[in-house]
Amino acid sequence: MIFAGCMAIASPAQRMTMDECMEYAVKNSLSVGRQETALDNAKMNYRQSVAALFPSVAASVSASANFGRSIDPETNSYTTVSTFSNSYGLSASMPLFAGLRYVNNIRAAKVARERGYSDMQIACDNVAMEVMRAYMDVVYYKGAVKIAEEHLQASQQTLRQARKLHSLGRKSAAEVAEVASQEANYDYMLAEQQNNLAMAWIKLRDTMNYPQDSLLEVVDSTCTLPANMDIALGEIVGYALNNNAKVVSSELAVKECRLHYAKAKGLWFPTISLSAGISTNYFTNFDNKSAYPQFSSQFRNNMGEYVGISMSIPLFTNLSNKAQVRSSRNALRNAELERTATRNAVESDVVRACRQMEGYGKLYEAAVKKVDAARLAYEGVAARFGKGLVTAIELQSSATTLLQAESEMLHSQLQYMIEKRMVDYYSGVPFVKTGN
């Protein structure tokens, strides 16, 4: 067990890009697996609805022995002998007309199958979006840990300078204590960011359904802003409202409910069915087996066929037909309302993603300039501090400004990348190609 644990620790971490993480998550997602099962059921329901139009065929065999008083099949009169009889039958029936219920049921099942593919895509997209955000959290906290380590190292160097200046009489003990407090603060900040990074790793593995005891490493993403960030918002919204999986699923749901409503109204129409069959029987006397012909002769001579057409007209069904029609009509209304809500939500999501992408892009550009300026200012203050020209409070203020600027730059960069990926998604670029 110890050797196995050492091997696990020594094994290299698997490096994965964000796209690879999303693909892994989709392949191993439990929610996607459940949706695959639902899609398979939809396919089976469609095949079953088509098969309902074909004739149903059944075979029957029966046998009986009579002791005592019974009816003689030859004379059709009562007798008191012991007899044995058996019969064979083959029957078939098929619907000819049922108010288009079978046809509408096939159409509805076909639409449900198509909606199953859209729901599968929605499940894949939801998993991919969760992984994308969890992945970016890991990247962010990795950057936050790196920033904290750099500031901790700079603070430790500053503390050594302060102690040296104190020994030369150029810094007071209070200033040294101030720098030591700042160094302790950065040490605490580093521990906090390391803990946040550990939690982000747990969340990413959980979202991917990746083993928690397996090593994983992400490839840090980079960000390059386009020269022109103008967005064709109208085109993106139009494309999303026509092609997004959520909108397509809601449209198919309305279509399916409309067909179920038509099928329910067909309950008021007569049902016409065609039936046909063939049957024969065999009879013998236990006391006198020679009294009746042999099995082969009876099987052939007693054979009969029939063909029939029946019609069932619904006159009163205890309000069940009316209840089904009304229920299916209400389901159609709810589906239409849900379609409107889905279209509004998708439109809002598209506009929000586009605006946030533009906003974070501008913030990132401003943050880069802010970091450059804050770093120059910090380096100047740190140089003057080493010469004893500025106080520890001024150095701490400058370091805090640089730290905040670097955190803001990292945050705006990663948020821009998330929103950029969302805009691409609404423009038709899938997170993961499912092949459906």
XYZ file of C-alpha atoms in Angstrom:
436
model
C 0.000 0.000 0.000
C 2.853 2.390 0.837
C 4.587 1.521 -2.438
C 1.388 2.165 -4.395
C 0.957 5.506 -2.643
C 4.529 6.487 -3.484
C 3.975 5.565 -7.120
C 0.812 7.686 -7.204
C 2.676 10.648 -5.747
C 5.584 10.191 -8.124
C 3.380 9.962 -11.220
C 3.415 13.163 -13.285
C 0.347 15.367 -13.328
C -1.792 15.277 -16.443
C -1.711 18.640 -18.217
C -4.991 19.624 -19.818
C -6.172 22.706 -21.627
C -9.580 24.185 -20.949
C -11.022 22.541 -24.066
C -9.615 19.185 -23.010
C -11.093 19.613 -19.534
C -14.503 20.413 -21.010
C -14.330 17.422 -23.350
C -13.333 15.125 -20.478
C -16.161 16.464 -18.327
C -18.780 15.941 -21.043
C -17.640 12.354 -21.618
C -17.761 11.544 -17.898
C -20.671 13.720 -16.760
C -23.475 12.023 -14.858
C -26.055 14.548 -16.060
C -25.047 13.948 -19.683
C -25.272 10.218 -19.054
C -28.813 10.601 -17.733
C -29.709 12.673 -20.791
C -28.309 9.948 -23.045
C -30.670 7.500 -21.368
C -33.590 9.892 -21.872
C -32.644 10.244 -25.545
C -32.546 6.477 -25.946
C -36.039 6.276 -24.438
C -37.229 8.918 -26.903
C -35.842 6.881 -29.778
C -37.569 3.764 -28.483
C -40.870 5.617 -28.061
C -40.675 6.742 -31.683
C -40.081 3.196 -32.925
C -42.919 1.959 -30.740
C -45.321 4.591 -32.072
C -44.509 3.588 -35.657
C -44.931 -0.094 -34.833
C -48.428 0.632 -33.478
C -49.649 1.016 -37.085
C -48.660 -2.532 -37.978
C -50.968 -5.503 -37.356
C -50.743 -7.251 -34.037
C -50.643 -11.034 -34.381
C -51.353 -13.565 -31.629
C -51.432 -17.356 -31.497
C -53.452 -19.402 -29.025
C -53.503 -23.036 -27.922
C -55.854 -24.603 -25.413
C -56.526 -28.079 -24.105
C -59.152 -29.520 -21.774
C -60.307 -32.872 -20.443
C -63.918 -33.501 -19.409
C -65.069 -36.243 -17.055
C -68.719 -36.901 -16.601
C -71.491 -34.992 -18.271
C -70.330 -32.873 -21.238
C -71.376 -31.830 -24.758
C -70.520 -34.092 -27.679
C -69.012 -31.929 -30.474
C -70.392 -34.266 -33.144
C -74.063 -34.323 -32.058
C -73.994 -31.191 -29.901
C -75.900 -33.133 -27.242
C -75.035 -34.038 -23.661
C -73.072 -37.204 -22.986
C -71.477 -38.805 -19.955
C -68.247 -40.092 -21.486
C -64.734 -38.805 -20.684
C -63.334 -36.663 -23.465
C -60.279 -34.618 -24.420
C -60.273 -31.604 -26.697
C -57.858 -28.897 -27.744
C -57.970 -25.945 -30.106
C -55.523 -23.818 -32.084
C -55.945 -20.290 -33.304
C -54.095 -17.493 -35.047
C -55.535 -13.953 -35.039
C -54.470 -10.540 -36.273
C -55.884 -7.054 -35.914
C -54.884 -3.568 -37.012
C -56.365 -0.076 -36.731
C -57.771 1.490 -39.893
C -58.867 4.851 -38.513
C -58.594 6.381 -35.047
C -59.051 10.092 -35.548
C -55.398 10.426 -36.665
C -54.316 9.581 -33.128
C -51.696 7.100 -34.299
C -50.349 9.486 -36.941
C -50.140 12.389 -34.505
C -48.551 10.133 -31.928
C -45.824 9.223 -34.443
C -45.255 12.881 -35.261
C -45.096 13.806 -31.570
C -42.660 10.984 -30.837
C -40.467 12.089 -33.736
C -40.433 15.658 -32.412
C -39.639 14.347 -28.914
C -36.703 12.442 -30.363
C -35.425 15.616 -32.035
C -35.881 17.505 -28.774
C -33.845 14.809 -27.055
C -30.852 15.734 -29.200
C -31.295 19.407 -28.278
C -31.580 18.532 -24.595
C -28.425 16.458 -24.940
C -26.636 19.497 -26.370
C -27.977 21.649 -23.519
C -26.638 19.176 -20.954
C -23.224 19.162 -22.649
C -23.166 22.959 -22.830
C -24.108 23.347 -19.165
C -21.339 20.988 -18.084
C -18.846 22.759 -20.348
C -19.782 26.175 -18.937
C -19.383 24.931 -15.365
C -15.968 23.501 -16.205
C -14.933 26.699 -17.973
C -15.692 28.820 -14.911
C -14.080 26.317 -12.536
C -11.026 26.169 -14.796
C -10.746 29.955 -14.817
C -11.024 29.974 -11.020
C -7.993 27.694 -10.858
C -6.084 29.904 -13.277
C -7.049 33.004 -11.285
C -5.984 31.602 -7.923
C -2.756 30.282 -9.448
C -2.056 33.836 -10.566
C -3.123 35.186 -7.167
C -0.699 32.796 -5.431
C 2.097 33.907 -7.760
C 1.349 37.578 -7.068
C 1.272 36.940 -3.319
C 4.588 35.049 -3.489
C 6.237 37.897 -5.396
C 4.994 40.485 -2.915
C 6.016 38.286 0.004
C 9.540 37.967 -1.392
C 9.716 41.713 -1.994
C 8.436 42.349 1.529
C 11.022 39.988 3.018
C 13.757 41.805 1.128
C 12.386 45.129 2.336
C 12.348 43.810 5.902
C 16.020 42.873 5.636
C 16.784 46.374 4.338
C 14.812 47.954 7.150
C 16.666 45.960 9.780
C 19.974 46.896 8.203
C 19.008 50.596 8.140
C 17.849 50.286 11.732
C 21.264 48.941 12.721
C 22.788 51.980 11.025
C 20.422 54.285 12.875
C 18.547 55.429 9.741
C 15.260 53.679 10.565
C 13.363 53.547 13.799
C 12.166 50.409 15.513
C 8.579 51.424 14.761
C 9.293 51.517 11.026
C 10.916 48.095 11.193
C 7.867 46.802 13.019
C 5.659 48.317 10.313
C 7.593 46.515 7.583
C 7.479 43.265 9.607
C 3.717 43.665 9.924
C 3.463 44.095 6.172
C 5.588 40.969 5.631
C 3.330 38.988 7.971
C 0.279 40.294 6.112
C 1.658 39.063 2.790
C 2.498 35.724 4.380
C -1.116 35.424 5.539
C -2.352 36.507 2.095
C -0.236 33.809 0.442
C -1.641 31.118 2.741
C -5.165 32.349 2.036
C -4.670 32.275 -1.747
C -3.097 28.828 -1.542
C -6.157 27.600 0.334
C -8.428 29.201 -2.261
C -6.424 27.472 -4.981
C -6.811 24.119 -3.247
C -10.593 24.621 -3.060
C -10.647 25.653 -6.728
C -8.834 22.430 -7.655
C -11.409 20.382 -5.733
C -14.249 22.177 -7.488
C -12.692 21.687 -10.930
C -12.141 17.969 -10.374
C -15.670 17.604 -9.026
C -17.162 19.455 -12.007
C -15.149 17.308 -14.413
C -15.967 14.125 -12.476
C -12.205 13.694 -12.288
C -10.713 11.555 -9.461
C -9.796 13.777 -6.535
C -6.711 11.698 -5.748
C -5.294 12.040 -9.278
C -2.859 14.775 -10.192
C -4.066 17.381 -12.663
C -2.416 20.472 -14.080
C -4.008 23.197 -16.188
C -2.404 25.079 -19.027
C -2.513 28.772 -18.209
C -4.539 30.626 -20.799
C -3.405 33.849 -22.404
C -5.466 36.767 -23.589
C -5.005 38.907 -26.664
C -7.498 41.688 -27.218
C -8.592 42.257 -30.816
C -7.701 45.555 -32.414
C -11.399 46.251 -32.978
C -13.817 45.016 -30.349
C -16.952 46.163 -32.204
C -19.585 43.418 -31.963
C -22.381 42.708 -34.436
C -24.855 42.358 -31.596
C -27.926 42.060 -33.817
C -26.417 39.225 -35.836
C -25.356 37.299 -32.741
C -28.790 37.696 -31.135
C -30.516 36.628 -34.349
C -28.307 33.565 -34.697
C -28.811 32.548 -31.069
C -32.606 32.913 -31.267
C -32.654 30.607 -34.287
C -29.975 28.060 -33.431
C -29.284 27.973 -29.694
C -30.095 24.556 -28.238
C -32.335 26.019 -25.515
C -34.439 27.925 -28.046
C -34.615 24.942 -30.395
C -35.710 22.694 -27.528
C -38.453 25.132 -26.496
C -39.701 25.369 -30.095
C -39.803 21.580 -30.378
C -41.617 21.373 -27.034
C -44.378 23.610 -28.407
C -44.593 21.515 -31.557
C -44.768 18.309 -29.537
C -47.512 19.668 -27.263
C -49.482 20.855 -30.287
C -49.394 17.332 -31.727
C -50.443 15.822 -28.389
C -53.338 18.285 -28.359
C -54.386 17.145 -31.844
C -54.083 13.528 -30.732
C -56.308 14.200 -27.723
C -58.980 15.798 -29.922
C -58.949 12.615 -31.999
C -60.482 10.789 -29.034
C -63.874 12.153 -30.113
C -63.705 10.370 -33.478
C -64.802 6.748 -34.097
C -62.214 3.987 -34.091
C -62.334 1.487 -36.968
C -60.362 -1.751 -36.735
C -59.810 -4.721 -39.030
C -59.445 -8.220 -37.606
C -58.892 -11.676 -39.123
C -58.103 -15.129 -37.863
C -57.985 -18.867 -38.412
C -58.775 -21.632 -35.929
C -59.252 -25.403 -35.654
C -59.837 -28.003 -32.942
C -59.484 -31.673 -32.076
C -61.783 -33.946 -30.021
C -61.443 -37.548 -28.805
C -63.225 -40.016 -26.497
C -61.110 -41.667 -23.817
C -63.414 -44.690 -23.734
C -63.649 -45.149 -27.510
C -60.834 -43.391 -29.396
C -61.956 -44.864 -32.707
C -65.310 -43.079 -32.474
C -63.864 -39.881 -33.938
C -61.437 -39.206 -36.834
C -57.718 -38.944 -36.239
C -55.974 -35.716 -35.209
C -54.725 -34.852 -38.711
C -58.167 -35.231 -40.241
C -59.889 -33.161 -37.543
C -57.165 -30.491 -37.639
C -57.749 -30.100 -41.380
C -61.518 -30.522 -41.534
C -62.373 -28.379 -38.464
C -60.395 -25.382 -39.679
C -62.258 -22.067 -40.083
C -61.367 -18.482 -41.005
C -62.916 -15.139 -40.281
C -62.499 -11.501 -41.305
C -64.240 -8.606 -39.586
C -64.392 -4.841 -39.286
C -65.467 -3.156 -36.095
C -66.197 0.449 -35.237
C -66.254 1.980 -31.775
C -68.021 5.325 -31.331
C -67.333 7.265 -28.100
C -70.671 8.417 -26.692
C -69.868 8.973 -23.024
C -66.439 8.386 -21.461
C -66.984 9.732 -17.944
C -65.468 13.067 -19.057
C -62.069 11.403 -19.555
C -61.794 12.526 -23.190
C -62.733 16.079 -22.289
C -60.215 16.084 -19.459
C -57.419 14.853 -21.751
C -58.217 17.481 -24.375
C -58.225 20.260 -21.817
C -55.059 19.015 -20.144
C -53.187 18.811 -23.453
C -54.412 22.297 -24.392
C -53.087 23.688 -21.094
C -49.768 21.911 -21.688
C -49.581 23.616 -25.079
C -50.186 27.025 -23.493
C -47.496 26.399 -20.882
C -45.050 25.309 -23.592
C -45.726 28.517 -25.528
C -45.128 30.598 -22.406
C -41.941 28.681 -21.674
C -40.774 29.257 -25.236
C -41.254 33.008 -24.817
C -39.395 32.961 -21.496
C -36.547 30.955 -23.020
C -36.183 33.303 -25.973
C -36.154 36.324 -23.656
C -33.578 34.698 -21.386
C -31.307 33.737 -24.277
C -31.546 37.219 -25.764
C -30.654 38.751 -22.392
C -27.754 36.327 -21.963
C -26.383 37.205 -25.401
C -26.611 40.955 -24.816
C -25.124 40.584 -21.331
C -22.211 38.462 -22.599
C -21.449 40.935 -25.415
C -21.555 43.963 -23.145
C -19.525 42.278 -20.439
C -16.931 41.194 -22.973
C -16.596 44.774 -24.160
C -16.500 46.059 -20.587
C -13.902 43.597 -19.341
C -11.830 44.213 -22.464
C -11.685 47.922 -21.659
C -11.007 47.178 -17.999
C -8.146 44.884 -18.948
C -6.560 47.528 -21.173
C -6.857 50.073 -18.380
C -5.575 47.565 -15.813
C -2.430 46.884 -17.867
C -1.617 50.593 -17.873
C -2.441 50.821 -14.184
C -0.108 47.940 -13.341
C 2.748 49.464 -15.349
C 2.316 52.793 -13.581
C 1.935 51.199 -10.139
C 5.032 49.051 -10.647
C 7.144 52.050 -11.635
C 5.845 53.935 -8.633
C 6.559 51.015 -6.287
C 10.058 50.521 -7.622
C 10.759 54.227 -7.112
C 9.419 54.212 -3.566
C 11.303 50.992 -2.775
C 14.543 52.551 -4.032
C 14.018 55.654 -1.900
C 13.121 53.478 1.067
C 16.438 51.673 0.719
C 18.122 55.045 0.991
C 16.032 56.015 3.995
C 14.164 58.757 2.168
C 10.591 57.468 2.632
C 8.736 55.855 5.485
C 7.511 52.259 5.729
C 3.919 53.462 5.527
C 4.560 55.061 2.135
C 6.211 51.856 0.920
C 3.296 49.748 2.192
C 0.785 52.037 0.473
C 2.667 51.791 -2.822
C 2.924 47.989 -2.531
C -0.787 47.711 -1.778
C -1.627 49.794 -4.832
C 0.522 47.527 -7.029
C -1.003 44.387 -5.531
C -4.528 45.644 -6.125
C -3.686 46.659 -9.708
C -2.212 43.231 -10.494
C -5.244 41.454 -9.034
C -7.583 43.669 -11.046
C -5.649 43.019 -14.227
C -5.747 39.255 -13.694
C -9.444 39.304 -12.858
C -10.437 41.445 -15.853
C -8.288 39.336 -18.166
C -9.905 36.048 -17.146
C -13.412 37.517 -17.105
C -12.850 38.842 -20.609
C -11.803 35.375 -21.748
C -14.942 33.829 -20.204
C -17.273 36.339 -21.822
C -15.406 36.049 -25.131
C -15.982 32.304 -25.068
C -19.656 32.855 -24.270
C -20.017 35.272 -27.203
C -18.365 32.716 -29.479
C -20.769 30.073 -28.174
C -23.821 32.194 -28.941
C -22.306 32.915 -32.359
C -22.278 29.213 -33.206
C -18.910 27.959 -31.906
C -19.680 24.940 -29.670
C -17.913 24.318 -26.403
C -17.568 20.628 -27.199
C -18.405 18.893 -30.464
C -20.776 16.063 -29.571
C -21.257 14.714 -33.104
C -25.062 14.778 -32.814
